[in-house]
Amino acid sequence: MNQEQLRNMILNAHKNRFATKKFDPTQSIDEKDWNTIIESARLSPSSFGYEPWKFLIIDNNKIKEELKPIAWGAVNSLEGANKFVIALARKNIVYNSDHVKHIVQDVLGLSYSESSPQSLFFKKFQENDFKLTDGKSLFNWTVKQTYIPLANMMTTASFLGIDSCPIEGFNIDEVESYLSKKGLIDLEEFGVAYMAGFGYRDQELPAKKRQPLQDIYTVID
């Protein structure tokens, strides 16, 4: 494959990706394809490499039915998508939180100290540079990061001929309360970022309409 073919393949994957409104419930995603999609999420970058996310794959039909009244934008995916994801974002990720310590020691294989140059640099970044000084701003910061694996999952799915639909159409308080009552989320530790359905579309691919490049792209010489 030459570079021109590779470029065309990449752009075609993006052109063929769209927020699928109707899935074919009779079609299932191959296990190896799904593992590739979810692995693209796991391999996604995050600020400082702290991976402030978790992904719930909802295969339980009873839970899907109970989510419908509080997740209006997810009904089509809950009824037809083969895989349904609820992405969680971690709360209160700061330089001396347990999760940061876990990542540094158990994932990165480094020694941890609250007074290390890495810890102090991260503390300065959050408090001085990005003004992340309260629970709401810290949570919003981690939520933004969870959208990186979402984009990677959807693009990877499109490469594999699999459709997807990102979802924000839900009552976040009711969904979080429901998941908490089910024992699926600790609200002291996580909040819901978004939902997403993956499967095979049962509709025609619409024409992709976007702003022209010159309206969104400026070169500063």
PDB file of C-alpha atoms in Angstrom:
ATOM      1  CA  MET A   1       0.000   0.000   0.000  1.00  0.00           C
ATOM      2  CA  ASN A   2       1.440   3.368  -0.987  1.00  0.00           C
ATOM      3  CA  GLN A   3       0.982   6.650   0.859  1.00  0.00           C
ATOM      4  CA  GLU A   4      -1.830   7.851  -1.381  1.00  0.00           C
ATOM      5  CA  GLN A   5      -3.808   4.660  -0.776  1.00  0.00           C
ATOM      6  CA  LEU A   6      -3.179   4.945   2.934  1.00  0.00           C
ATOM      7  CA  ARG A   7      -4.380   8.566   2.992  1.00  0.00           C
ATOM      8  CA  ASN A   8      -7.536   7.618   1.115  1.00  0.00           C
ATOM      9  CA  MET A   9      -8.204   4.736   3.498  1.00  0.00           C
ATOM     10  CA  ILE A  10      -7.879   7.037   6.504  1.00  0.00           C
ATOM     11  CA  LEU A  11     -10.201   9.679   5.064  1.00  0.00           C
ATOM     12  CA  ASN A  12     -12.737   7.080   3.964  1.00  0.00           C
ATOM     13  CA  ALA A  13     -12.911   5.754   7.520  1.00  0.00           C
ATOM     14  CA  HIS A  14     -13.767   9.248   8.734  1.00  0.00           C
ATOM     15  CA  LYS A  15     -16.247   9.858   5.907  1.00  0.00           C
ATOM     16  CA  ASN A  16     -18.042   6.586   6.663  1.00  0.00           C
ATOM     17  CA  ARG A  17     -18.302   7.283  10.381  1.00  0.00           C
ATOM     18  CA  PHE A  18     -21.503   8.960  11.466  1.00  0.00           C
ATOM     19  CA  ALA A  19     -23.754   9.012  14.503  1.00  0.00           C
ATOM     20  CA  THR A  20     -25.883   5.981  13.654  1.00  0.00           C
ATOM     21  CA  LYS A  21     -29.529   6.493  14.559  1.00  0.00           C
ATOM     22  CA  LYS A  22     -30.730   2.975  13.754  1.00  0.00           C
ATOM     23  CA  PHE A  23     -28.781  -0.222  14.361  1.00  0.00           C
ATOM     24  CA  ASP A  24     -29.498  -3.736  13.091  1.00  0.00           C
ATOM     25  CA  PRO A  25     -30.040  -5.775  16.290  1.00  0.00           C
ATOM     26  CA  THR A  26     -29.478  -9.059  14.434  1.00  0.00           C
ATOM     27  CA  GLN A  27     -25.813  -8.344  13.716  1.00  0.00           C
ATOM     28  CA  SER A  28     -23.037  -8.948  16.234  1.00  0.00           C
ATOM     29  CA  ILE A  29     -19.535  -7.541  16.339  1.00  0.00           C
ATOM     30  CA  ASP A  30     -16.785 -10.132  15.988  1.00  0.00           C
ATOM     31  CA  GLU A  31     -15.012 -10.612  19.319  1.00  0.00           C
ATOM     32  CA  LYS A  32     -11.600  -9.859  17.813  1.00  0.00           C
ATOM     33  CA  ASP A  33     -12.938  -6.658  16.246  1.00  0.00           C
ATOM     34  CA  TRP A  34     -14.446  -5.548  19.555  1.00  0.00           C
ATOM     35  CA  ASN A  35     -11.223  -6.306  21.401  1.00  0.00           C
ATOM     36  CA  THR A  36      -9.406  -4.112  18.873  1.00  0.00           C
ATOM     37  CA  ILE A  37     -11.872  -1.274  19.433  1.00  0.00           C
ATOM     38  CA  ILE A  38     -11.645  -1.388  23.217  1.00  0.00           C
ATOM     39  CA  GLU A  39      -7.864  -1.765  23.033  1.00  0.00           C
ATOM     40  CA  SER A  40      -7.743   1.488  21.071  1.00  0.00           C
ATOM     41  CA  ALA A  41      -9.423   3.089  24.090  1.00  0.00           C
ATOM     42  CA  ARG A  42      -6.930   1.544  26.503  1.00  0.00           C
ATOM     43  CA  LEU A  43      -3.994   2.782  24.431  1.00  0.00           C
ATOM     44  CA  SER A  44      -5.314   6.342  24.236  1.00  0.00           C
ATOM     45  CA  PRO A  45      -3.246   9.231  25.602  1.00  0.00           C
ATOM     46  CA  SER A  46      -4.158  11.127  28.745  1.00  0.00           C
ATOM     47  CA  SER A  47      -2.776  14.140  30.558  1.00  0.00           C
ATOM     48  CA  PHE A  48       0.368  13.099  32.419  1.00  0.00           C
ATOM     49  CA  GLY A  49      -0.483   9.494  31.509  1.00  0.00           C
ATOM     50  CA  TYR A  50      -2.874   9.170  34.461  1.00  0.00           C
ATOM     51  CA  GLU A  51      -5.723   7.456  32.527  1.00  0.00           C
ATOM     52  CA  PRO A  52      -8.668   8.964  34.452  1.00  0.00           C
ATOM     53  CA  TRP A  53     -11.329   6.686  32.985  1.00  0.00           C
ATOM     54  CA  LYS A  54     -13.250   3.457  33.149  1.00  0.00           C
ATOM     55  CA  PHE A  55     -15.632   1.859  30.617  1.00  0.00           C
ATOM     56  CA  LEU A  56     -18.775  -0.075  31.496  1.00  0.00           C
ATOM     57  CA  ILE A  57     -19.990  -2.447  28.758  1.00  0.00           C
ATOM     58  CA  ILE A  58     -23.708  -2.979  29.334  1.00  0.00           C
ATOM     59  CA  ASP A  59     -24.755  -6.409  28.045  1.00  0.00           C
ATOM     60  CA  ASN A  60     -27.559  -6.874  30.574  1.00  0.00           C
ATOM     61  CA  ASN A  61     -30.956  -6.470  28.853  1.00  0.00           C
ATOM     62  CA  LYS A  62     -32.782  -5.566  32.076  1.00  0.00           C
ATOM     63  CA  ILE A  63     -30.371  -2.711  32.724  1.00  0.00           C
ATOM     64  CA  LYS A  64     -30.746  -1.545  29.125  1.00  0.00           C
ATOM     65  CA  GLU A  65     -34.515  -1.383  29.515  1.00  0.00           C
ATOM     66  CA  GLU A  66     -34.254   0.485  32.809  1.00  0.00           C
ATOM     67  CA  LEU A  67     -31.893   3.045  31.266  1.00  0.00           C
ATOM     68  CA  LYS A  68     -34.277   3.989  28.443  1.00  0.00           C
ATOM     69  CA  PRO A  69     -36.562   6.347  30.442  1.00  0.00           C
ATOM     70  CA  ILE A  70     -33.578   8.347  31.744  1.00  0.00           C
ATOM     71  CA  ALA A  71     -31.400   8.204  28.634  1.00  0.00           C
ATOM     72  CA  TRP A  72     -33.593   9.464  25.791  1.00  0.00           C
ATOM     73  CA  GLY A  73     -30.681   9.857  23.372  1.00  0.00           C
ATOM     74  CA  ALA A  74     -29.558   6.279  23.936  1.00  0.00           C
ATOM     75  CA  VAL A  75     -32.816   4.448  23.157  1.00  0.00           C
ATOM     76  CA  ASN A  76     -31.888   3.561  19.564  1.00  0.00           C
ATOM     77  CA  SER A  77     -28.496   2.261  20.657  1.00  0.00           C
ATOM     78  CA  LEU A  78     -29.942   0.389  23.623  1.00  0.00           C
ATOM     79  CA  GLU A  79     -32.388  -1.345  21.283  1.00  0.00           C
ATOM     80  CA  GLY A  80     -30.096  -2.120  18.360  1.00  0.00           C
ATOM     81  CA  ALA A  81     -26.410  -1.641  19.045  1.00  0.00           C
ATOM     82  CA  ASN A  82     -24.460  -4.814  19.767  1.00  0.00           C
ATOM     83  CA  LYS A  83     -22.190  -3.090  22.275  1.00  0.00           C
ATOM     84  CA  PHE A  84     -23.281  -0.317  24.628  1.00  0.00           C
ATOM     85  CA  VAL A  85     -20.659   1.651  26.543  1.00  0.00           C
ATOM     86  CA  ILE A  86     -20.968   4.003  29.494  1.00  0.00           C
ATOM     87  CA  ALA A  87     -17.743   5.943  29.984  1.00  0.00           C
ATOM     88  CA  LEU A  88     -16.822   7.056  33.494  1.00  0.00           C
ATOM     89  CA  ALA A  89     -14.445   9.851  34.443  1.00  0.00           C
ATOM     90  CA  ARG A  90     -12.543   9.851  37.709  1.00  0.00           C
ATOM     91  CA  LYS A  91     -13.067  12.550  40.290  1.00  0.00           C
ATOM     92  CA  ASN A  92     -10.488  14.448  42.346  1.00  0.00           C
ATOM     93  CA  ILE A  93      -7.386  13.396  40.429  1.00  0.00           C
ATOM     94  CA  VAL A  94      -4.674  15.441  42.132  1.00  0.00           C
ATOM     95  CA  TYR A  95      -0.944  15.002  42.766  1.00  0.00           C
ATOM     96  CA  ASN A  96      -1.446  13.039  45.985  1.00  0.00           C
ATOM     97  CA  SER A  97      -4.592  11.047  45.149  1.00  0.00           C
ATOM     98  CA  ASP A  98      -4.628   7.266  45.457  1.00  0.00           C
ATOM     99  CA  HIS A  99      -5.174   6.834  41.710  1.00  0.00           C
ATOM    100  CA  VAL A 100      -2.150   8.936  40.793  1.00  0.00           C
ATOM    101  CA  LYS A 101      -0.043   6.982  43.258  1.00  0.00           C
ATOM    102  CA  HIS A 102      -1.339   3.712  41.724  1.00  0.00           C
ATOM    103  CA  ILE A 103      -0.510   4.804  38.185  1.00  0.00           C
ATOM    104  CA  VAL A 104       2.958   6.010  39.101  1.00  0.00           C
ATOM    105  CA  GLN A 105       3.877   2.895  41.050  1.00  0.00           C
ATOM    106  CA  ASP A 106       1.904   0.032  39.517  1.00  0.00           C
ATOM    107  CA  VAL A 107       1.586   1.127  35.879  1.00  0.00           C
ATOM    108  CA  LEU A 108       4.594   3.349  35.207  1.00  0.00           C
ATOM    109  CA  GLY A 109       6.830   1.366  37.543  1.00  0.00           C
ATOM    110  CA  LEU A 110       8.266   4.422  39.279  1.00  0.00           C
ATOM    111  CA  SER A 111       8.702   5.330  42.898  1.00  0.00           C
ATOM    112  CA  TYR A 112       6.100   7.751  44.250  1.00  0.00           C
ATOM    113  CA  SER A 113       6.567  10.693  46.555  1.00  0.00           C
ATOM    114  CA  GLU A 114       4.363  13.726  47.169  1.00  0.00           C
ATOM    115  CA  SER A 115       7.492  15.869  47.041  1.00  0.00           C
ATOM    116  CA  SER A 116       8.993  14.385  43.877  1.00  0.00           C
ATOM    117  CA  PRO A 117       9.624  16.722  40.909  1.00  0.00           C
ATOM    118  CA  GLN A 118       6.839  14.933  38.970  1.00  0.00           C
ATOM    119  CA  SER A 119       4.294  15.366  41.783  1.00  0.00           C
ATOM    120  CA  LEU A 120       5.163  19.013  42.340  1.00  0.00           C
ATOM    121  CA  PHE A 121       5.082  19.745  38.606  1.00  0.00           C
ATOM    122  CA  PHE A 122       1.654  18.133  38.313  1.00  0.00           C
ATOM    123  CA  LYS A 123       0.448  20.105  41.342  1.00  0.00           C
ATOM    124  CA  LYS A 124       1.672  23.357  39.782  1.00  0.00           C
ATOM    125  CA  PHE A 125       0.075  22.505  36.440  1.00  0.00           C
ATOM    126  CA  GLN A 126      -3.322  21.882  38.006  1.00  0.00           C
ATOM    127  CA  GLU A 127      -3.407  24.693  40.530  1.00  0.00           C
ATOM    128  CA  ASN A 128      -1.536  27.464  38.680  1.00  0.00           C
ATOM    129  CA  ASP A 129      -1.661  26.763  34.965  1.00  0.00           C
ATOM    130  CA  PHE A 130      -5.142  25.253  34.473  1.00  0.00           C
ATOM    131  CA  LYS A 131      -6.754  26.582  37.682  1.00  0.00           C
ATOM    132  CA  LEU A 132      -8.081  23.148  38.654  1.00  0.00           C
ATOM    133  CA  THR A 133      -8.759  23.968  42.273  1.00  0.00           C
ATOM    134  CA  ASP A 134     -12.198  22.478  43.036  1.00  0.00           C
ATOM    135  CA  GLY A 135     -14.087  19.256  42.489  1.00  0.00           C
ATOM    136  CA  LYS A 136     -16.116  20.544  39.545  1.00  0.00           C
ATOM    137  CA  SER A 137     -13.145  21.843  37.561  1.00  0.00           C
ATOM    138  CA  LEU A 138     -11.153  18.673  38.282  1.00  0.00           C
ATOM    139  CA  PHE A 139     -14.022  16.483  37.090  1.00  0.00           C
ATOM    140  CA  ASN A 140     -14.559  18.548  33.942  1.00  0.00           C
ATOM    141  CA  TRP A 141     -10.840  18.188  33.195  1.00  0.00           C
ATOM    142  CA  THR A 142     -10.977  14.399  33.408  1.00  0.00           C
ATOM    143  CA  VAL A 143     -14.236  14.232  31.428  1.00  0.00           C
ATOM    144  CA  LYS A 144     -12.534  16.045  28.538  1.00  0.00           C
ATOM    145  CA  GLN A 145      -9.839  13.405  28.512  1.00  0.00           C
ATOM    146  CA  THR A 146     -12.334  10.556  28.218  1.00  0.00           C
ATOM    147  CA  TYR A 147     -13.358  11.911  24.805  1.00  0.00           C
ATOM    148  CA  ILE A 148      -9.951  10.979  23.400  1.00  0.00           C
ATOM    149  CA  PRO A 149     -10.608   7.216  23.721  1.00  0.00           C
ATOM    150  CA  LEU A 150     -14.143   7.811  22.408  1.00  0.00           C
ATOM    151  CA  ALA A 151     -12.749   9.306  19.201  1.00  0.00           C
ATOM    152  CA  ASN A 152     -10.242   6.481  18.903  1.00  0.00           C
ATOM    153  CA  MET A 153     -12.915   3.831  19.419  1.00  0.00           C
ATOM    154  CA  MET A 154     -15.228   5.337  16.814  1.00  0.00           C
ATOM    155  CA  THR A 155     -12.455   5.751  14.247  1.00  0.00           C
ATOM    156  CA  THR A 156     -11.139   2.238  14.857  1.00  0.00           C
ATOM    157  CA  ALA A 157     -14.674   0.889  14.505  1.00  0.00           C
ATOM    158  CA  SER A 158     -15.096   2.697  11.197  1.00  0.00           C
ATOM    159  CA  PHE A 159     -11.858   1.185   9.891  1.00  0.00           C
ATOM    160  CA  LEU A 160     -13.356  -2.220  10.721  1.00  0.00           C
ATOM    161  CA  GLY A 161     -16.679  -1.435   9.027  1.00  0.00           C
ATOM    162  CA  ILE A 162     -18.479  -1.036  12.350  1.00  0.00           C
ATOM    163  CA  ASP A 163     -20.835   1.841  13.110  1.00  0.00           C
ATOM    164  CA  SER A 164     -21.135   3.894  16.263  1.00  0.00           C
ATOM    165  CA  CYS A 165     -23.110   6.605  17.993  1.00  0.00           C
ATOM    166  CA  PRO A 166     -21.738   8.916  20.712  1.00  0.00           C
ATOM    167  CA  ILE A 167     -24.425   9.869  23.228  1.00  0.00           C
ATOM    168  CA  GLU A 168     -24.906  12.767  25.625  1.00  0.00           C
ATOM    169  CA  GLY A 169     -28.705  12.599  25.581  1.00  0.00           C
ATOM    170  CA  PHE A 170     -29.417  11.513  29.139  1.00  0.00           C
ATOM    171  CA  ASN A 171     -30.238  12.909  32.564  1.00  0.00           C
ATOM    172  CA  ILE A 172     -26.856  12.688  34.218  1.00  0.00           C
ATOM    173  CA  ASP A 173     -28.146  12.858  37.804  1.00  0.00           C
ATOM    174  CA  GLU A 174     -30.678  10.096  37.245  1.00  0.00           C
ATOM    175  CA  VAL A 175     -28.248   7.893  35.343  1.00  0.00           C
ATOM    176  CA  GLU A 176     -25.573   8.258  37.999  1.00  0.00           C
ATOM    177  CA  SER A 177     -28.111   7.578  40.752  1.00  0.00           C
ATOM    178  CA  TYR A 178     -29.326   4.477  38.909  1.00  0.00           C
ATOM    179  CA  LEU A 179     -25.820   3.122  38.362  1.00  0.00           C
ATOM    180  CA  SER A 180     -24.960   3.817  41.979  1.00  0.00           C
ATOM    181  CA  LYS A 181     -28.014   1.925  43.259  1.00  0.00           C
ATOM    182  CA  LYS A 182     -27.017  -0.991  41.019  1.00  0.00           C
ATOM    183  CA  GLY A 183     -23.551  -0.972  42.580  1.00  0.00           C
ATOM    184  CA  LEU A 184     -21.942  -0.172  39.217  1.00  0.00           C
ATOM    185  CA  ILE A 185     -20.403   3.159  40.170  1.00  0.00           C
ATOM    186  CA  ASP A 186     -18.958   4.761  43.293  1.00  0.00           C
ATOM    187  CA  LEU A 187     -20.032   8.396  43.003  1.00  0.00           C
ATOM    188  CA  GLU A 188     -17.242   9.485  45.322  1.00  0.00           C
ATOM    189  CA  GLU A 189     -14.780   8.165  42.758  1.00  0.00           C
ATOM    190  CA  PHE A 190     -16.472   8.406  39.343  1.00  0.00           C
ATOM    191  CA  GLY A 191     -19.022  10.342  37.330  1.00  0.00           C
ATOM    192  CA  VAL A 192     -20.602   9.574  33.955  1.00  0.00           C
ATOM    193  CA  ALA A 193     -18.948  11.236  30.952  1.00  0.00           C
ATOM    194  CA  TYR A 194     -20.957   9.883  27.989  1.00  0.00           C
ATOM    195  CA  MET A 195     -22.493   6.778  26.444  1.00  0.00           C
ATOM    196  CA  ALA A 196     -21.828   5.146  23.075  1.00  0.00           C
ATOM    197  CA  GLY A 197     -23.357   2.429  20.935  1.00  0.00           C
ATOM    198  CA  PHE A 198     -21.449   0.187  18.510  1.00  0.00           C
ATOM    199  CA  GLY A 199     -22.882  -2.165  15.912  1.00  0.00           C
ATOM    200  CA  TYR A 200     -24.068  -2.216  12.322  1.00  0.00           C
ATOM    201  CA  ARG A 201     -26.329   0.439  10.853  1.00  0.00           C
ATOM    202  CA  ASP A 202     -29.793  -0.315   9.501  1.00  0.00           C
ATOM    203  CA  GLN A 203     -30.077   2.893   7.476  1.00  0.00           C
ATOM    204  CA  GLU A 204     -28.502   4.598   4.499  1.00  0.00           C
ATOM    205  CA  LEU A 205     -25.254   6.471   5.007  1.00  0.00           C
ATOM    206  CA  PRO A 206     -26.153  10.176   4.809  1.00  0.00           C
ATOM    207  CA  ALA A 207     -23.963  12.725   3.068  1.00  0.00           C
ATOM    208  CA  LYS A 208     -21.430  14.189   5.479  1.00  0.00           C
ATOM    209  CA  LYS A 209     -21.851  17.943   5.842  1.00  0.00           C
ATOM    210  CA  ARG A 210     -19.082  19.971   7.431  1.00  0.00           C
ATOM    211  CA  GLN A 211     -17.772  23.524   7.353  1.00  0.00           C
ATOM    212  CA  PRO A 212     -15.217  24.174   4.608  1.00  0.00           C
ATOM    213  CA  LEU A 213     -11.610  23.842   5.719  1.00  0.00           C
ATOM    214  CA  GLN A 214     -10.855  27.537   5.233  1.00  0.00           C
ATOM    215  CA  ASP A 215     -13.481  28.422   7.844  1.00  0.00           C
ATOM    216  CA  ILE A 216     -11.822  26.424  10.604  1.00  0.00           C
ATOM    217  CA  TYR A 217      -8.133  26.266   9.650  1.00  0.00           C
ATOM    218  CA  THR A 218      -5.765  29.207   9.943  1.00  0.00           C
ATOM    219  CA  VAL A 219      -2.010  29.134   9.402  1.00  0.00           C
ATOM    220  CA  ILE A 220      -0.113  31.686  11.490  1.00  0.00           C
ATOM    221  CA  ASP A 221       3.157  32.472   9.674  1.00  0.00           C
TER     222      ASP A 221
END
